[in-house]
């Protein structure tokens, strides 16, 4: 954008009139040509996954409007207050954290499915992947001692109705225990005939199927009612059995508006923190991520020919050589 501005004749002395910055490195922004009064500073100790409430939320405010951004903050604040004030037996972040620990540490669940039934939440699972796995993907406690239990689960999922034709089969009849969070608005922003009622029906029935399942006797009765002979009934019945007793939560919002979304994001933030506190790990660092960034500098320099010494392992060096020989740049 800076090059485009200068190429079209914009004077560099007036660059500051056209650019603002959100950064934890104001010096670099000033060197870039942005005036100090045009810089929105942010703390360098705020991880990206927790930062949308800070100055980095400016693009959100520009996209949805300041009043809606204030509603987003208000929803988060409401959840903050609930978390700090509600009794533990009624405290949503605490209850969800304890359920996750119960299924993960005591029942061996290694992953959790996040299943929003709303197109506007189609990227919410991706956000929770970073929030949860970057925060609690740790193998040592805060004092540096190793943990001897599972910490952060693998977070996966996606829009519910699409998932029903893909990975829900694994949830219902697979060999892994996978807790699921269903997230659904009571009211739609795009009401059309009875579409939303069908959406709700799909969501609730999936949760119901996970809970109840289908017994061998029920499967046999269904097949006999269709007129199949007994040999065929006995052949098919084991395949139609569904174990049931598989855990899920249903989180029902009034609608996916800024207030509700702010509360939903804050709910999961506090849940992740509670789990980290119980496990004794630090949810606010990400040294594994930092290692990749550090190594990336050396890989880049070798890819571009700035560094002649080989990489520290033959595998990476071989890959660097492969790309250098075949890259058309």
PDB file of C-alpha atoms in Angstrom:
ATOM      1  CA  UNK A   1       0.000   0.000   0.000  1.00  0.00           C
ATOM      2  CA  UNK A   2       2.885   2.340   0.777  1.00  0.00           C
ATOM      3  CA  UNK A   3       4.556   1.617  -2.576  1.00  0.00           C
ATOM      4  CA  UNK A   4       1.234   2.127  -4.393  1.00  0.00           C
ATOM      5  CA  UNK A   5       0.739   5.495  -2.701  1.00  0.00           C
ATOM      6  CA  UNK A   6       4.265   6.670  -3.584  1.00  0.00           C
ATOM      7  CA  UNK A   7       4.083   5.309  -7.161  1.00  0.00           C
ATOM      8  CA  UNK A   8       0.955   7.373  -7.840  1.00  0.00           C
ATOM      9  CA  UNK A   9       2.703  10.562  -6.776  1.00  0.00           C
ATOM     10  CA  UNK A  10       1.854  10.739  -3.110  1.00  0.00           C
ATOM     11  CA  UNK A  11       4.560  12.784  -1.353  1.00  0.00           C
ATOM     12  CA  UNK A  12       6.478  10.852   1.277  1.00  0.00           C
ATOM     13  CA  UNK A  13       6.372  13.876   3.577  1.00  0.00           C
ATOM     14  CA  UNK A  14       2.578  13.487   3.752  1.00  0.00           C
ATOM     15  CA  UNK A  15       2.564   9.700   4.149  1.00  0.00           C
ATOM     16  CA  UNK A  16       1.488  10.151   7.751  1.00  0.00           C
ATOM     17  CA  UNK A  17      -1.819  11.652   6.606  1.00  0.00           C
ATOM     18  CA  UNK A  18      -2.852   8.407   4.919  1.00  0.00           C
ATOM     19  CA  UNK A  19      -1.598   5.663   7.232  1.00  0.00           C
ATOM     20  CA  UNK A  20      -2.175   4.623  10.816  1.00  0.00           C
ATOM     21  CA  UNK A  21      -0.585   1.719  12.656  1.00  0.00           C
ATOM     22  CA  UNK A  22      -1.574  -0.779  15.325  1.00  0.00           C
ATOM     23  CA  UNK A  23       1.667  -2.177  16.699  1.00  0.00           C
ATOM     24  CA  UNK A  24       3.709  -3.199  19.716  1.00  0.00           C
ATOM     25  CA  UNK A  25       6.760  -1.724  17.938  1.00  0.00           C
ATOM     26  CA  UNK A  26       6.099   2.046  17.596  1.00  0.00           C
ATOM     27  CA  UNK A  27       9.713   2.724  16.597  1.00  0.00           C
ATOM     28  CA  UNK A  28       9.387   0.589  13.471  1.00  0.00           C
ATOM     29  CA  UNK A  29       6.100   2.303  12.606  1.00  0.00           C
ATOM     30  CA  UNK A  30       7.716   5.738  12.891  1.00  0.00           C
ATOM     31  CA  UNK A  31      10.617   4.576  10.696  1.00  0.00           C
ATOM     32  CA  UNK A  32       8.014   3.416   8.166  1.00  0.00           C
ATOM     33  CA  UNK A  33       6.710   6.987   7.988  1.00  0.00           C
ATOM     34  CA  UNK A  34       3.771   6.973  10.379  1.00  0.00           C
ATOM     35  CA  UNK A  35       3.429   9.802  12.888  1.00  0.00           C
ATOM     36  CA  UNK A  36       3.503   8.917  16.550  1.00  0.00           C
ATOM     37  CA  UNK A  37       0.035  10.348  17.119  1.00  0.00           C
ATOM     38  CA  UNK A  38      -1.276   7.973  14.412  1.00  0.00           C
ATOM     39  CA  UNK A  39      -0.095   4.864  16.253  1.00  0.00           C
ATOM     40  CA  UNK A  40      -2.409   2.689  18.331  1.00  0.00           C
ATOM     41  CA  UNK A  41      -0.004   0.910  20.705  1.00  0.00           C
ATOM     42  CA  UNK A  42      -0.557  -2.572  22.088  1.00  0.00           C
ATOM     43  CA  UNK A  43       1.285  -4.524  24.750  1.00  0.00           C
ATOM     44  CA  UNK A  44       3.845  -7.023  23.510  1.00  0.00           C
ATOM     45  CA  UNK A  45       2.775  -9.536  26.193  1.00  0.00           C
ATOM     46  CA  UNK A  46      -0.764  -9.927  24.809  1.00  0.00           C
ATOM     47  CA  UNK A  47      -0.917 -13.081  22.703  1.00  0.00           C
ATOM     48  CA  UNK A  48      -2.655 -12.719  19.365  1.00  0.00           C
ATOM     49  CA  UNK A  49      -5.381 -15.156  20.391  1.00  0.00           C
ATOM     50  CA  UNK A  50      -6.387 -12.858  23.281  1.00  0.00           C
ATOM     51  CA  UNK A  51      -5.876  -9.534  21.510  1.00  0.00           C
ATOM     52  CA  UNK A  52      -9.111  -8.822  19.621  1.00  0.00           C
ATOM     53  CA  UNK A  53     -10.382  -6.756  22.570  1.00  0.00           C
ATOM     54  CA  UNK A  54      -7.326  -4.477  22.329  1.00  0.00           C
ATOM     55  CA  UNK A  55      -6.247  -1.885  19.751  1.00  0.00           C
ATOM     56  CA  UNK A  56      -5.771  -4.691  17.229  1.00  0.00           C
ATOM     57  CA  UNK A  57      -9.577  -4.817  17.178  1.00  0.00           C
ATOM     58  CA  UNK A  58      -9.523  -1.619  15.102  1.00  0.00           C
ATOM     59  CA  UNK A  59     -10.096  -3.530  11.816  1.00  0.00           C
ATOM     60  CA  UNK A  60     -13.116  -5.200  13.445  1.00  0.00           C
ATOM     61  CA  UNK A  61     -14.461  -1.791  14.475  1.00  0.00           C
ATOM     62  CA  UNK A  62     -13.909  -0.464  10.948  1.00  0.00           C
ATOM     63  CA  UNK A  63     -15.714  -3.464   9.465  1.00  0.00           C
ATOM     64  CA  UNK A  64     -18.741  -3.619  11.766  1.00  0.00           C
ATOM     65  CA  UNK A  65     -18.882  -0.063  13.133  1.00  0.00           C
ATOM     66  CA  UNK A  66     -17.845   1.333  16.491  1.00  0.00           C
ATOM     67  CA  UNK A  67     -21.272   0.815  18.086  1.00  0.00           C
ATOM     68  CA  UNK A  68     -21.227  -2.858  17.167  1.00  0.00           C
ATOM     69  CA  UNK A  69     -17.649  -3.172  18.404  1.00  0.00           C
ATOM     70  CA  UNK A  70     -18.756  -1.707  21.725  1.00  0.00           C
ATOM     71  CA  UNK A  71     -21.502  -4.351  21.821  1.00  0.00           C
ATOM     72  CA  UNK A  72     -18.852  -7.020  21.193  1.00  0.00           C
ATOM     73  CA  UNK A  73     -16.881  -5.663  24.167  1.00  0.00           C
ATOM     74  CA  UNK A  74     -20.064  -5.495  26.258  1.00  0.00           C
ATOM     75  CA  UNK A  75     -20.814  -9.159  25.582  1.00  0.00           C
ATOM     76  CA  UNK A  76     -17.303 -10.128  26.629  1.00  0.00           C
ATOM     77  CA  UNK A  77     -17.585  -7.968  29.743  1.00  0.00           C
ATOM     78  CA  UNK A  78     -20.866  -9.654  30.672  1.00  0.00           C
ATOM     79  CA  UNK A  79     -19.151 -13.050  30.445  1.00  0.00           C
ATOM     80  CA  UNK A  80     -16.182 -11.690  32.431  1.00  0.00           C
ATOM     81  CA  UNK A  81     -18.578 -10.681  35.202  1.00  0.00           C
ATOM     82  CA  UNK A  82     -20.349 -14.027  35.105  1.00  0.00           C
ATOM     83  CA  UNK A  83     -16.999 -15.814  35.380  1.00  0.00           C
ATOM     84  CA  UNK A  84     -15.833 -13.767  38.362  1.00  0.00           C
ATOM     85  CA  UNK A  85     -19.153 -13.718  40.245  1.00  0.00           C
ATOM     86  CA  UNK A  86     -21.225 -16.828  39.476  1.00  0.00           C
ATOM     87  CA  UNK A  87     -21.051 -19.735  41.959  1.00  0.00           C
ATOM     88  CA  UNK A  88     -18.867 -22.576  40.673  1.00  0.00           C
ATOM     89  CA  UNK A  89     -21.875 -24.880  40.264  1.00  0.00           C
ATOM     90  CA  UNK A  90     -23.442 -22.365  37.851  1.00  0.00           C
ATOM     91  CA  UNK A  91     -20.273 -20.947  36.298  1.00  0.00           C
ATOM     92  CA  UNK A  92     -20.206 -21.752  32.570  1.00  0.00           C
ATOM     93  CA  UNK A  93     -16.427 -21.450  31.942  1.00  0.00           C
ATOM     94  CA  UNK A  94     -15.690 -23.510  35.055  1.00  0.00           C
ATOM     95  CA  UNK A  95     -18.236 -26.208  34.205  1.00  0.00           C
ATOM     96  CA  UNK A  96     -17.005 -26.495  30.620  1.00  0.00           C
ATOM     97  CA  UNK A  97     -13.382 -26.631  31.801  1.00  0.00           C
ATOM     98  CA  UNK A  98     -14.154 -29.371  34.307  1.00  0.00           C
ATOM     99  CA  UNK A  99     -16.075 -31.379  31.712  1.00  0.00           C
ATOM    100  CA  UNK A 100     -13.091 -31.146  29.368  1.00  0.00           C
ATOM    101  CA  UNK A 101     -10.751 -32.356  32.114  1.00  0.00           C
ATOM    102  CA  UNK A 102     -13.153 -35.144  33.084  1.00  0.00           C
ATOM    103  CA  UNK A 103     -13.378 -36.527  29.556  1.00  0.00           C
ATOM    104  CA  UNK A 104      -9.740 -35.862  28.668  1.00  0.00           C
ATOM    105  CA  UNK A 105      -7.912 -36.929  31.804  1.00  0.00           C
ATOM    106  CA  UNK A 106     -10.290 -39.580  33.125  1.00  0.00           C
ATOM    107  CA  UNK A 107     -11.945 -41.002  29.988  1.00  0.00           C
ATOM    108  CA  UNK A 108      -9.088 -40.645  27.515  1.00  0.00           C
ATOM    109  CA  UNK A 109     -10.653 -38.201  25.061  1.00  0.00           C
ATOM    110  CA  UNK A 110      -7.890 -36.753  22.877  1.00  0.00           C
ATOM    111  CA  UNK A 111      -9.911 -34.263  20.843  1.00  0.00           C
ATOM    112  CA  UNK A 112     -13.016 -32.093  20.979  1.00  0.00           C
ATOM    113  CA  UNK A 113     -15.399 -31.214  18.158  1.00  0.00           C
ATOM    114  CA  UNK A 114     -16.773 -27.669  17.863  1.00  0.00           C
ATOM    115  CA  UNK A 115     -19.945 -27.720  15.732  1.00  0.00           C
ATOM    116  CA  UNK A 116     -21.590 -24.329  15.087  1.00  0.00           C
ATOM    117  CA  UNK A 117     -24.958 -24.481  13.355  1.00  0.00           C
ATOM    118  CA  UNK A 118     -24.787 -21.065  11.757  1.00  0.00           C
ATOM    119  CA  UNK A 119     -22.988 -19.899   8.616  1.00  0.00           C
ATOM    120  CA  UNK A 120     -21.867 -16.723  10.382  1.00  0.00           C
ATOM    121  CA  UNK A 121     -19.848 -18.898  12.793  1.00  0.00           C
ATOM    122  CA  UNK A 122     -18.144 -20.867  10.019  1.00  0.00           C
ATOM    123  CA  UNK A 123     -14.677 -19.658  11.124  1.00  0.00           C
ATOM    124  CA  UNK A 124     -15.275 -19.911  14.877  1.00  0.00           C
ATOM    125  CA  UNK A 125     -13.750 -23.381  15.140  1.00  0.00           C
ATOM    126  CA  UNK A 126     -10.543 -22.051  13.563  1.00  0.00           C
ATOM    127  CA  UNK A 127     -10.377 -19.323  16.202  1.00  0.00           C
ATOM    128  CA  UNK A 128     -10.828 -21.876  18.988  1.00  0.00           C
ATOM    129  CA  UNK A 129      -8.099 -24.063  17.492  1.00  0.00           C
ATOM    130  CA  UNK A 130      -5.589 -21.291  18.100  1.00  0.00           C
ATOM    131  CA  UNK A 131      -7.088 -20.211  21.419  1.00  0.00           C
ATOM    132  CA  UNK A 132      -7.092 -23.676  22.938  1.00  0.00           C
ATOM    133  CA  UNK A 133      -4.186 -25.527  21.304  1.00  0.00           C
ATOM    134  CA  UNK A 134      -1.725 -22.616  21.388  1.00  0.00           C
ATOM    135  CA  UNK A 135      -2.630 -21.867  25.009  1.00  0.00           C
ATOM    136  CA  UNK A 136      -2.765 -25.346  26.521  1.00  0.00           C
ATOM    137  CA  UNK A 137      -0.587 -27.359  24.156  1.00  0.00           C
ATOM    138  CA  UNK A 138       2.075 -27.587  26.867  1.00  0.00           C
ATOM    139  CA  UNK A 139       4.007 -30.459  28.426  1.00  0.00           C
ATOM    140  CA  UNK A 140       5.586 -28.708  31.429  1.00  0.00           C
ATOM    141  CA  UNK A 141       4.077 -26.913  34.398  1.00  0.00           C
ATOM    142  CA  UNK A 142       4.791 -23.294  35.219  1.00  0.00           C
ATOM    143  CA  UNK A 143       7.635 -24.406  37.497  1.00  0.00           C
ATOM    144  CA  UNK A 144       9.273 -26.302  34.611  1.00  0.00           C
ATOM    145  CA  UNK A 145       8.421 -29.794  35.844  1.00  0.00           C
ATOM    146  CA  UNK A 146       6.987 -32.194  33.243  1.00  0.00           C
ATOM    147  CA  UNK A 147       3.290 -33.077  33.284  1.00  0.00           C
ATOM    148  CA  UNK A 148       2.296 -36.726  33.432  1.00  0.00           C
ATOM    149  CA  UNK A 149      -1.213 -36.326  32.012  1.00  0.00           C
ATOM    150  CA  UNK A 150      -2.900 -35.022  28.873  1.00  0.00           C
ATOM    151  CA  UNK A 151      -3.278 -31.270  28.545  1.00  0.00           C
ATOM    152  CA  UNK A 152      -4.700 -29.472  25.514  1.00  0.00           C
ATOM    153  CA  UNK A 153      -6.925 -31.597  23.244  1.00  0.00           C
ATOM    154  CA  UNK A 154      -7.012 -31.417  19.459  1.00  0.00           C
ATOM    155  CA  UNK A 155      -9.781 -28.956  18.505  1.00  0.00           C
ATOM    156  CA  UNK A 156     -11.563 -29.604  15.224  1.00  0.00           C
ATOM    157  CA  UNK A 157     -14.968 -29.402  13.584  1.00  0.00           C
ATOM    158  CA  UNK A 158     -16.906 -26.993  11.401  1.00  0.00           C
ATOM    159  CA  UNK A 159     -20.400 -25.951  10.370  1.00  0.00           C
ATOM    160  CA  UNK A 160     -22.766 -28.598  11.678  1.00  0.00           C
ATOM    161  CA  UNK A 161     -24.976 -29.427   8.711  1.00  0.00           C
ATOM    162  CA  UNK A 162     -21.938 -29.942   6.474  1.00  0.00           C
ATOM    163  CA  UNK A 163     -20.275 -32.081   9.116  1.00  0.00           C
ATOM    164  CA  UNK A 164     -23.307 -34.360   9.371  1.00  0.00           C
ATOM    165  CA  UNK A 165     -22.393 -35.710   5.941  1.00  0.00           C
ATOM    166  CA  UNK A 166     -18.712 -36.122   6.834  1.00  0.00           C
ATOM    167  CA  UNK A 167     -17.211 -36.616  10.286  1.00  0.00           C
ATOM    168  CA  UNK A 168     -20.370 -36.986  12.412  1.00  0.00           C
ATOM    169  CA  UNK A 169     -20.220 -40.671  11.512  1.00  0.00           C
ATOM    170  CA  UNK A 170     -17.002 -40.881  13.555  1.00  0.00           C
ATOM    171  CA  UNK A 171     -18.694 -39.153  16.491  1.00  0.00           C
ATOM    172  CA  UNK A 172     -21.591 -41.617  16.508  1.00  0.00           C
ATOM    173  CA  UNK A 173     -19.969 -44.973  15.733  1.00  0.00           C
ATOM    174  CA  UNK A 174     -16.209 -44.466  15.821  1.00  0.00           C
ATOM    175  CA  UNK A 175     -13.933 -46.041  18.402  1.00  0.00           C
ATOM    176  CA  UNK A 176     -12.766 -42.698  19.851  1.00  0.00           C
ATOM    177  CA  UNK A 177     -14.634 -40.799  22.568  1.00  0.00           C
ATOM    178  CA  UNK A 178     -14.958 -37.251  21.205  1.00  0.00           C
ATOM    179  CA  UNK A 179     -16.915 -34.679  23.251  1.00  0.00           C
ATOM    180  CA  UNK A 180     -18.761 -32.140  21.096  1.00  0.00           C
ATOM    181  CA  UNK A 181     -19.953 -28.574  21.591  1.00  0.00           C
ATOM    182  CA  UNK A 182     -23.003 -27.691  19.481  1.00  0.00           C
ATOM    183  CA  UNK A 183     -23.417 -23.917  19.073  1.00  0.00           C
ATOM    184  CA  UNK A 184     -26.721 -22.694  17.656  1.00  0.00           C
ATOM    185  CA  UNK A 185     -28.697 -19.422  17.589  1.00  0.00           C
ATOM    186  CA  UNK A 186     -32.356 -19.521  18.596  1.00  0.00           C
ATOM    187  CA  UNK A 187     -33.156 -16.837  16.013  1.00  0.00           C
ATOM    188  CA  UNK A 188     -31.722 -16.441  12.526  1.00  0.00           C
ATOM    189  CA  UNK A 189     -30.494 -13.279  10.833  1.00  0.00           C
ATOM    190  CA  UNK A 190     -31.762 -14.713   7.539  1.00  0.00           C
ATOM    191  CA  UNK A 191     -35.200 -16.197   8.232  1.00  0.00           C
ATOM    192  CA  UNK A 192     -36.643 -18.059   5.253  1.00  0.00           C
ATOM    193  CA  UNK A 193     -39.752 -20.228   5.511  1.00  0.00           C
ATOM    194  CA  UNK A 194     -39.039 -22.993   8.043  1.00  0.00           C
ATOM    195  CA  UNK A 195     -35.321 -23.308   7.269  1.00  0.00           C
ATOM    196  CA  UNK A 196     -34.190 -22.276  10.734  1.00  0.00           C
ATOM    197  CA  UNK A 197     -36.534 -24.734  12.418  1.00  0.00           C
ATOM    198  CA  UNK A 198     -34.956 -27.472  10.280  1.00  0.00           C
ATOM    199  CA  UNK A 199     -31.507 -26.220  11.279  1.00  0.00           C
ATOM    200  CA  UNK A 200     -32.455 -26.407  14.954  1.00  0.00           C
ATOM    201  CA  UNK A 201     -33.979 -29.842  14.425  1.00  0.00           C
ATOM    202  CA  UNK A 202     -30.752 -31.111  12.864  1.00  0.00           C
ATOM    203  CA  UNK A 203     -28.654 -29.725  15.724  1.00  0.00           C
ATOM    204  CA  UNK A 204     -30.838 -31.092  18.510  1.00  0.00           C
ATOM    205  CA  UNK A 205     -31.288 -34.475  16.853  1.00  0.00           C
ATOM    206  CA  UNK A 206     -27.526 -34.931  16.431  1.00  0.00           C
ATOM    207  CA  UNK A 207     -27.020 -34.267  20.132  1.00  0.00           C
ATOM    208  CA  UNK A 208     -29.927 -36.581  20.941  1.00  0.00           C
ATOM    209  CA  UNK A 209     -28.435 -39.354  18.808  1.00  0.00           C
ATOM    210  CA  UNK A 210     -25.065 -39.008  20.558  1.00  0.00           C
ATOM    211  CA  UNK A 211     -26.820 -39.323  23.910  1.00  0.00           C
ATOM    212  CA  UNK A 212     -29.360 -42.098  23.195  1.00  0.00           C
ATOM    213  CA  UNK A 213     -27.788 -44.058  20.363  1.00  0.00           C
ATOM    214  CA  UNK A 214     -29.623 -47.134  19.069  1.00  0.00           C
ATOM    215  CA  UNK A 215     -29.643 -50.541  20.757  1.00  0.00           C
ATOM    216  CA  UNK A 216     -29.333 -53.897  19.018  1.00  0.00           C
ATOM    217  CA  UNK A 217     -32.982 -54.636  19.849  1.00  0.00           C
ATOM    218  CA  UNK A 218     -34.117 -51.319  18.344  1.00  0.00           C
ATOM    219  CA  UNK A 219     -32.082 -51.939  15.202  1.00  0.00           C
ATOM    220  CA  UNK A 220     -33.550 -55.423  14.802  1.00  0.00           C
ATOM    221  CA  UNK A 221     -37.102 -54.161  15.342  1.00  0.00           C
ATOM    222  CA  UNK A 222     -36.647 -51.473  12.670  1.00  0.00           C
ATOM    223  CA  UNK A 223     -35.355 -54.013  10.151  1.00  0.00           C
ATOM    224  CA  UNK A 224     -38.150 -56.475  10.843  1.00  0.00           C
ATOM    225  CA  UNK A 225     -40.697 -53.665  10.418  1.00  0.00           C
ATOM    226  CA  UNK A 226     -39.297 -53.153   6.911  1.00  0.00           C
ATOM    227  CA  UNK A 227     -40.076 -56.777   6.084  1.00  0.00           C
ATOM    228  CA  UNK A 228     -36.525 -58.136   5.947  1.00  0.00           C
ATOM    229  CA  UNK A 229     -36.029 -61.820   6.610  1.00  0.00           C
ATOM    230  CA  UNK A 230     -34.349 -62.844   9.856  1.00  0.00           C
ATOM    231  CA  UNK A 231     -30.985 -63.672   8.296  1.00  0.00           C
ATOM    232  CA  UNK A 232     -30.789 -60.194   6.785  1.00  0.00           C
ATOM    233  CA  UNK A 233     -31.930 -58.640  10.060  1.00  0.00           C
ATOM    234  CA  UNK A 234     -29.078 -60.352  11.922  1.00  0.00           C
ATOM    235  CA  UNK A 235     -26.584 -59.378   9.226  1.00  0.00           C
ATOM    236  CA  UNK A 236     -27.449 -55.673   9.253  1.00  0.00           C
ATOM    237  CA  UNK A 237     -28.319 -55.083  12.914  1.00  0.00           C
ATOM    238  CA  UNK A 238     -24.714 -54.789  14.206  1.00  0.00           C
ATOM    239  CA  UNK A 239     -23.992 -52.075  11.619  1.00  0.00           C
ATOM    240  CA  UNK A 240     -27.050 -50.057  12.609  1.00  0.00           C
ATOM    241  CA  UNK A 241     -26.285 -50.107  16.325  1.00  0.00           C
ATOM    242  CA  UNK A 242     -25.108 -46.742  17.723  1.00  0.00           C
ATOM    243  CA  UNK A 243     -23.478 -46.870  21.186  1.00  0.00           C
ATOM    244  CA  UNK A 244     -24.868 -43.594  22.549  1.00  0.00           C
ATOM    245  CA  UNK A 245     -23.802 -42.165  25.907  1.00  0.00           C
ATOM    246  CA  UNK A 246     -21.392 -39.839  24.080  1.00  0.00           C
ATOM    247  CA  UNK A 247     -20.982 -36.383  25.623  1.00  0.00           C
ATOM    248  CA  UNK A 248     -22.062 -33.115  24.082  1.00  0.00           C
ATOM    249  CA  UNK A 249     -22.989 -29.581  25.119  1.00  0.00           C
ATOM    250  CA  UNK A 250     -25.525 -27.355  23.395  1.00  0.00           C
ATOM    251  CA  UNK A 251     -24.720 -23.635  23.625  1.00  0.00           C
ATOM    252  CA  UNK A 252     -27.776 -21.657  22.553  1.00  0.00           C
ATOM    253  CA  UNK A 253     -27.402 -17.959  21.700  1.00  0.00           C
ATOM    254  CA  UNK A 254     -30.359 -15.689  21.091  1.00  0.00           C
ATOM    255  CA  UNK A 255     -28.726 -14.810  17.773  1.00  0.00           C
ATOM    256  CA  UNK A 256     -25.212 -14.359  16.418  1.00  0.00           C
ATOM    257  CA  UNK A 257     -24.997 -10.624  17.109  1.00  0.00           C
ATOM    258  CA  UNK A 258     -21.958  -8.706  18.417  1.00  0.00           C
ATOM    259  CA  UNK A 259     -23.026  -9.004  22.073  1.00  0.00           C
ATOM    260  CA  UNK A 260     -23.628 -12.749  21.844  1.00  0.00           C
ATOM    261  CA  UNK A 261     -20.431 -13.352  19.892  1.00  0.00           C
ATOM    262  CA  UNK A 262     -18.396 -11.349  22.426  1.00  0.00           C
ATOM    263  CA  UNK A 263     -19.813 -13.446  25.259  1.00  0.00           C
ATOM    264  CA  UNK A 264     -19.157 -16.669  23.338  1.00  0.00           C
ATOM    265  CA  UNK A 265     -15.503 -15.820  22.633  1.00  0.00           C
ATOM    266  CA  UNK A 266     -14.926 -14.773  26.254  1.00  0.00           C
ATOM    267  CA  UNK A 267     -16.606 -17.976  27.483  1.00  0.00           C
ATOM    268  CA  UNK A 268     -14.015 -20.116  25.719  1.00  0.00           C
ATOM    269  CA  UNK A 269     -11.153 -17.828  26.785  1.00  0.00           C
ATOM    270  CA  UNK A 270     -12.062 -18.293  30.436  1.00  0.00           C
ATOM    271  CA  UNK A 271     -12.628 -22.029  29.965  1.00  0.00           C
ATOM    272  CA  UNK A 272      -9.116 -22.400  28.553  1.00  0.00           C
ATOM    273  CA  UNK A 273      -7.656 -20.392  31.441  1.00  0.00           C
ATOM    274  CA  UNK A 274      -9.451 -22.499  34.067  1.00  0.00           C
ATOM    275  CA  UNK A 275      -8.061 -25.681  32.535  1.00  0.00           C
ATOM    276  CA  UNK A 276      -4.545 -24.243  32.483  1.00  0.00           C
ATOM    277  CA  UNK A 277      -4.849 -23.269  36.150  1.00  0.00           C
ATOM    278  CA  UNK A 278      -5.966 -26.771  37.143  1.00  0.00           C
ATOM    279  CA  UNK A 279      -3.193 -28.377  35.090  1.00  0.00           C
ATOM    280  CA  UNK A 280      -0.638 -25.892  36.437  1.00  0.00           C
ATOM    281  CA  UNK A 281       0.516 -24.795  32.973  1.00  0.00           C
ATOM    282  CA  UNK A 282       0.923 -21.336  31.440  1.00  0.00           C
ATOM    283  CA  UNK A 283      -1.832 -20.539  28.927  1.00  0.00           C
ATOM    284  CA  UNK A 284      -0.195 -17.268  27.904  1.00  0.00           C
ATOM    285  CA  UNK A 285       3.098 -18.300  26.301  1.00  0.00           C
ATOM    286  CA  UNK A 286       3.835 -20.125  23.047  1.00  0.00           C
ATOM    287  CA  UNK A 287       7.514 -21.043  22.921  1.00  0.00           C
ATOM    288  CA  UNK A 288       6.937 -23.822  20.406  1.00  0.00           C
ATOM    289  CA  UNK A 289       5.608 -21.241  17.961  1.00  0.00           C
ATOM    290  CA  UNK A 290       8.594 -19.009  18.647  1.00  0.00           C
ATOM    291  CA  UNK A 291      11.020 -21.832  17.760  1.00  0.00           C
ATOM    292  CA  UNK A 292       9.517 -22.164  14.290  1.00  0.00           C
ATOM    293  CA  UNK A 293       9.847 -18.414  13.751  1.00  0.00           C
ATOM    294  CA  UNK A 294      13.488 -18.479  14.826  1.00  0.00           C
ATOM    295  CA  UNK A 295      14.360 -21.382  12.535  1.00  0.00           C
ATOM    296  CA  UNK A 296      12.436 -19.749   9.693  1.00  0.00           C
ATOM    297  CA  UNK A 297      14.974 -16.938   9.510  1.00  0.00           C
ATOM    298  CA  UNK A 298      17.811 -19.341   8.714  1.00  0.00           C
ATOM    299  CA  UNK A 299      15.707 -21.331   6.235  1.00  0.00           C
ATOM    300  CA  UNK A 300      14.734 -18.126   4.421  1.00  0.00           C
ATOM    301  CA  UNK A 301      18.342 -16.964   4.203  1.00  0.00           C
ATOM    302  CA  UNK A 302      19.415 -20.304   2.734  1.00  0.00           C
ATOM    303  CA  UNK A 303      16.500 -20.338   0.261  1.00  0.00           C
ATOM    304  CA  UNK A 304      17.462 -16.868  -0.979  1.00  0.00           C
ATOM    305  CA  UNK A 305      21.212 -17.543  -1.075  1.00  0.00           C
ATOM    306  CA  UNK A 306      22.039 -15.081   1.703  1.00  0.00           C
ATOM    307  CA  UNK A 307      23.513 -17.878   3.787  1.00  0.00           C
ATOM    308  CA  UNK A 308      25.889 -20.479   2.341  1.00  0.00           C
ATOM    309  CA  UNK A 309      26.303 -22.789   5.338  1.00  0.00           C
ATOM    310  CA  UNK A 310      24.093 -25.888   5.210  1.00  0.00           C
ATOM    311  CA  UNK A 311      21.141 -26.401   7.553  1.00  0.00           C
ATOM    312  CA  UNK A 312      21.791 -28.305  10.757  1.00  0.00           C
ATOM    313  CA  UNK A 313      20.069 -31.463   9.471  1.00  0.00           C
ATOM    314  CA  UNK A 314      20.232 -33.272   6.139  1.00  0.00           C
ATOM    315  CA  UNK A 315      16.458 -33.427   5.705  1.00  0.00           C
ATOM    316  CA  UNK A 316      15.925 -29.654   5.832  1.00  0.00           C
ATOM    317  CA  UNK A 317      19.019 -29.005   3.727  1.00  0.00           C
ATOM    318  CA  UNK A 318      17.808 -31.455   1.092  1.00  0.00           C
ATOM    319  CA  UNK A 319      14.423 -29.744   0.925  1.00  0.00           C
ATOM    320  CA  UNK A 320      16.038 -26.298   0.677  1.00  0.00           C
ATOM    321  CA  UNK A 321      18.172 -27.559  -2.202  1.00  0.00           C
ATOM    322  CA  UNK A 322      15.120 -29.088  -3.887  1.00  0.00           C
ATOM    323  CA  UNK A 323      13.229 -25.779  -3.857  1.00  0.00           C
ATOM    324  CA  UNK A 324      16.260 -23.738  -4.903  1.00  0.00           C
ATOM    325  CA  UNK A 325      16.896 -25.956  -7.926  1.00  0.00           C
ATOM    326  CA  UNK A 326      13.275 -25.915  -9.103  1.00  0.00           C
ATOM    327  CA  UNK A 327      12.048 -22.477  -8.101  1.00  0.00           C
ATOM    328  CA  UNK A 328      11.253 -20.123 -10.990  1.00  0.00           C
ATOM    329  CA  UNK A 329      11.527 -16.661  -9.523  1.00  0.00           C
TER     330      UNK A 329
END
